mmCIF file of C-alpha atoms and ligand atoms in Angstrom:
data_model
loop_
_atom_site.group_PDB
_atom_site.id
_atom_site.type_symbol
_atom_site.label_atom_id
_atom_site.label_comp_id
_atom_site.label_asym_id
_atom_site.label_seq_id
_atom_site.Cartn_x
_atom_site.Cartn_y
_atom_site.Cartn_z
ATOM 1 C CA MET M 1 0.000 0.000 0.000
ATOM 2 C CA SER M 2 1.310 3.444 -0.857
ATOM 3 C CA GLU M 3 1.893 6.244 1.615
ATOM 4 C CA ILE M 4 -1.180 8.041 2.957
ATOM 5 C CA VAL M 5 -1.231 11.789 2.208
ATOM 6 C CA ARG M 6 -3.377 14.351 3.986
ATOM 7 C CA PHE M 7 -4.529 17.447 2.158
ATOM 8 C CA GLY M 8 -6.896 20.328 2.837
ATOM 9 C CA VAL M 9 -9.978 21.081 0.775
ATOM 10 C CA SER M 10 -11.742 24.451 0.728
ATOM 11 C CA LEU M 11 -15.444 24.616 0.020
ATOM 12 C CA ASP M 12 -18.430 26.560 1.176
ATOM 13 C CA ASN M 13 -20.274 25.517 4.294
ATOM 14 C CA ALA M 14 -23.633 24.846 2.637
ATOM 15 C CA LEU M 15 -22.079 22.542 0.059
ATOM 16 C CA LEU M 16 -20.193 20.653 2.766
ATOM 17 C CA GLY M 17 -23.429 20.310 4.757
ATOM 18 C CA ARG M 18 -25.177 18.782 1.772
ATOM 19 C CA TYR M 19 -22.240 16.437 1.192
ATOM 20 C CA ASP M 20 -22.280 15.361 4.859
ATOM 21 C CA ASN M 21 -25.964 14.501 4.495
ATOM 22 C CA LEU M 22 -25.159 12.372 1.463
ATOM 23 C CA ILE M 23 -22.315 10.676 3.376
ATOM 24 C CA ARG M 24 -24.766 9.753 6.172
ATOM 25 C CA ARG M 25 -27.370 8.460 3.744
ATOM 26 C CA LYS M 26 -24.800 6.309 1.971
ATOM 27 C CA ASN M 27 -23.388 5.028 5.289
ATOM 28 C CA TYR M 28 -19.803 6.093 4.715
ATOM 29 C CA ARG M 29 -17.772 6.035 7.938
ATOM 30 C CA ASN M 30 -16.322 9.505 7.378
ATOM 31 C CA ARG M 31 -15.586 12.198 4.796
ATOM 32 C CA SER M 32 -12.234 10.654 3.840
ATOM 33 C CA GLU M 33 -13.857 7.376 2.875
ATOM 34 C CA ALA M 34 -16.512 9.207 0.843
ATOM 35 C CA ILE M 35 -13.926 11.344 -0.957
ATOM 36 C CA ARG M 36 -11.737 8.285 -1.723
ATOM 37 C CA GLU M 37 -14.779 6.639 -3.309
ATOM 38 C CA LEU M 38 -15.547 9.796 -5.301
ATOM 39 C CA ILE M 39 -11.966 9.960 -6.602
ATOM 40 C CA ARG M 40 -11.926 6.258 -7.518
ATOM 41 C CA HIS M 41 -15.205 6.696 -9.383
ATOM 42 C CA SER M 42 -13.982 9.657 -11.417
ATOM 43 C CA LEU M 43 -10.731 7.848 -12.241
ATOM 44 C CA SER M 44 -12.512 4.688 -13.353
ATOM 45 C CA ASN M 45 -14.629 6.748 -15.754
ATOM 46 C CA LYS M 46 -11.544 8.094 -17.499
ATOM 47 C CA ASN M 47 -9.060 5.318 -16.955
ATOM 48 C CA TYR M 48 -8.829 3.836 -20.420
ATOM 49 C CA GLU M 49 -5.878 2.068 -21.972
ATOM 50 C CA GLY M 50 -5.860 3.959 -25.226
ATOM 51 C CA ASP M 51 -9.044 5.182 -26.791
ATOM 52 C CA GLY M 52 -12.061 3.172 -27.798
ATOM 53 C CA GLU M 53 -15.701 3.382 -28.655
ATOM 54 C CA VAL M 54 -18.228 4.110 -25.932
ATOM 55 C CA ALA M 55 -21.987 4.462 -25.849
ATOM 56 C CA GLY M 56 -23.865 6.377 -23.210
ATOM 57 C CA ALA M 57 -25.766 9.510 -22.401
ATOM 58 C CA ILE M 58 -25.045 13.126 -21.550
ATOM 59 C CA ILE M 59 -27.688 14.740 -19.357
ATOM 60 C CA TYR M 60 -27.894 18.422 -18.547
ATOM 61 C CA ILE M 61 -30.330 21.076 -17.390
ATOM 62 C CA TYR M 62 -30.222 24.601 -18.712
ATOM 63 C CA ASP M 63 -31.999 27.895 -18.312
ATOM 64 C CA LYS M 64 -33.362 28.854 -21.727
ATOM 65 C CA ARG M 65 -33.447 32.548 -20.667
ATOM 66 C CA GLN M 66 -29.630 32.588 -20.696
ATOM 67 C CA ARG M 67 -28.779 34.783 -23.650
ATOM 68 C CA ASP M 68 -28.172 32.817 -26.844
ATOM 69 C CA LEU M 69 -27.677 29.568 -24.911
ATOM 70 C CA VAL M 70 -29.976 27.447 -27.070
ATOM 71 C CA ASN M 71 -27.998 28.437 -30.178
ATOM 72 C CA ARG M 72 -24.675 27.793 -28.445
ATOM 73 C CA ILE M 73 -25.829 24.303 -27.428
ATOM 74 C CA ILE M 74 -26.816 23.566 -31.030
ATOM 75 C CA ASP M 75 -23.436 24.893 -32.247
ATOM 76 C CA VAL M 76 -21.579 22.515 -29.899
ATOM 77 C CA GLN M 77 -23.760 19.598 -31.037
ATOM 78 C CA HIS M 78 -22.897 20.421 -34.659
ATOM 79 C CA ASP M 79 -19.189 20.738 -33.803
ATOM 80 C CA TYR M 80 -19.269 17.107 -32.620
ATOM 81 C CA ARG M 81 -21.484 15.713 -35.389
ATOM 82 C CA ASP M 82 -19.008 12.849 -35.990
ATOM 83 C CA ILE M 83 -20.305 11.445 -32.695
ATOM 84 C CA MET M 84 -23.628 9.667 -33.107
ATOM 85 C CA GLN M 85 -26.199 11.754 -31.162
ATOM 86 C CA LEU M 86 -29.860 11.359 -30.388
ATOM 87 C CA SER M 87 -31.412 14.127 -28.255
ATOM 88 C CA GLN M 88 -34.503 14.173 -26.098
ATOM 89 C CA HIS M 89 -35.746 17.475 -24.747
ATOM 90 C CA MET M 90 -38.198 18.062 -21.928
ATOM 91 C CA HIS M 91 -39.525 21.431 -20.666
ATOM 92 C CA LEU M 92 -39.208 21.362 -16.850
ATOM 93 C CA ASN M 93 -40.842 24.679 -15.953
ATOM 94 C CA ASN M 94 -41.138 28.197 -17.411
ATOM 95 C CA ASN M 95 -37.362 28.589 -17.628
ATOM 96 C CA ASP M 96 -35.562 25.270 -17.370
ATOM 97 C CA CYS M 97 -35.159 22.483 -19.875
ATOM 98 C CA ILE M 98 -33.536 19.064 -19.516
ATOM 99 C CA GLU M 99 -31.827 17.345 -22.416
ATOM 100 C CA ILE M 100 -30.686 13.769 -22.622
ATOM 101 C CA VAL M 101 -28.324 13.104 -25.498
ATOM 102 C CA ALA M 102 -27.596 9.478 -26.294
ATOM 103 C CA VAL M 103 -24.097 9.260 -27.762
ATOM 104 C CA LYS M 104 -21.853 6.733 -29.453
ATOM 105 C CA GLY M 105 -18.310 7.509 -30.482
ATOM 106 C CA LEU M 106 -14.673 7.603 -29.450
ATOM 107 C CA PHE M 107 -14.342 8.042 -25.694
ATOM 108 C CA SER M 108 -11.936 10.976 -26.006
ATOM 109 C CA LYS M 109 -14.334 12.850 -28.310
ATOM 110 C CA VAL M 110 -17.414 12.009 -26.245
ATOM 111 C CA CYS M 111 -15.643 13.450 -23.173
ATOM 112 C CA LYS M 112 -14.725 16.639 -25.047
ATOM 113 C CA PHE M 113 -18.292 16.950 -26.313
ATOM 114 C CA SER M 114 -19.694 16.499 -22.814
ATOM 115 C CA ASP M 115 -17.173 18.936 -21.299
ATOM 116 C CA SER M 116 -17.980 21.542 -23.972
ATOM 117 C CA LEU M 117 -21.702 21.346 -23.203
ATOM 118 C CA LYS M 118 -21.120 21.518 -19.448
ATOM 119 C CA ALA M 119 -18.806 24.525 -19.864
ATOM 120 C CA LEU M 120 -21.546 26.669 -21.448
ATOM 121 C CA LYS M 121 -22.773 29.391 -19.100
ATOM 122 C CA GLY M 122 -26.294 28.498 -17.980
ATOM 123 C CA VAL M 123 -25.847 24.722 -18.310
ATOM 124 C CA ARG M 124 -25.927 22.924 -14.967
ATOM 125 C CA HIS M 125 -26.080 19.428 -13.507
ATOM 126 C CA GLY M 126 -24.243 18.082 -16.549
ATOM 127 C CA SER M 127 -23.247 14.442 -16.378
ATOM 128 C CA LEU M 128 -21.851 11.826 -18.716
ATOM 129 C CA SER M 129 -22.383 8.135 -18.234
ATOM 130 C CA ALA M 130 -20.688 5.934 -20.816
ATOM 131 C CA SER M 131 -19.642 2.328 -21.228
ATOM 132 C CA ARG M 132 -17.242 0.744 -23.667
ATOM 133 C CA THR M 133 -18.803 -1.070 -26.590
ATOM 134 C CA GLY M 134 -15.711 -3.268 -26.891
ATOM 135 C CA LYS M 135 -14.596 -1.729 -30.183
ATOM 136 C CA ILE M 136 -10.989 -0.465 -30.006
ATOM 137 C CA LYS M 137 -9.851 2.499 -32.089
HETATM 138 NI NI1 NI N 201 -37.635 23.276 -23.147
#
């Protein structure tokens, strides 16, 4: 086993409170255990030997009042048109929409596509869930 390292994390109190509630609900023994699990999860999502094809879904919520956001989302989707995409759109309330985009393509490109959508101002709760199809680049 490698050496244990301690490090400090800065975050706002309300966010930490919400995370502590989640830790209790999931029965983690302490914050360290929960954060280790979070880190392992994010590494396993990206830990690929080389690139390969994945299939999955990108889910995000956005506020359609954000200036020009709908057009910027469409621009990003066109930028990544070499990824197979199938979008579903649902109107959540007067302002917010949720989109679920099924995707199939190279993992590296799918990640860039997902990151580009999530980086748009007004897009929130973006997530990517993808699994390998078994096809190697
Ligand atoms: Ni809508």
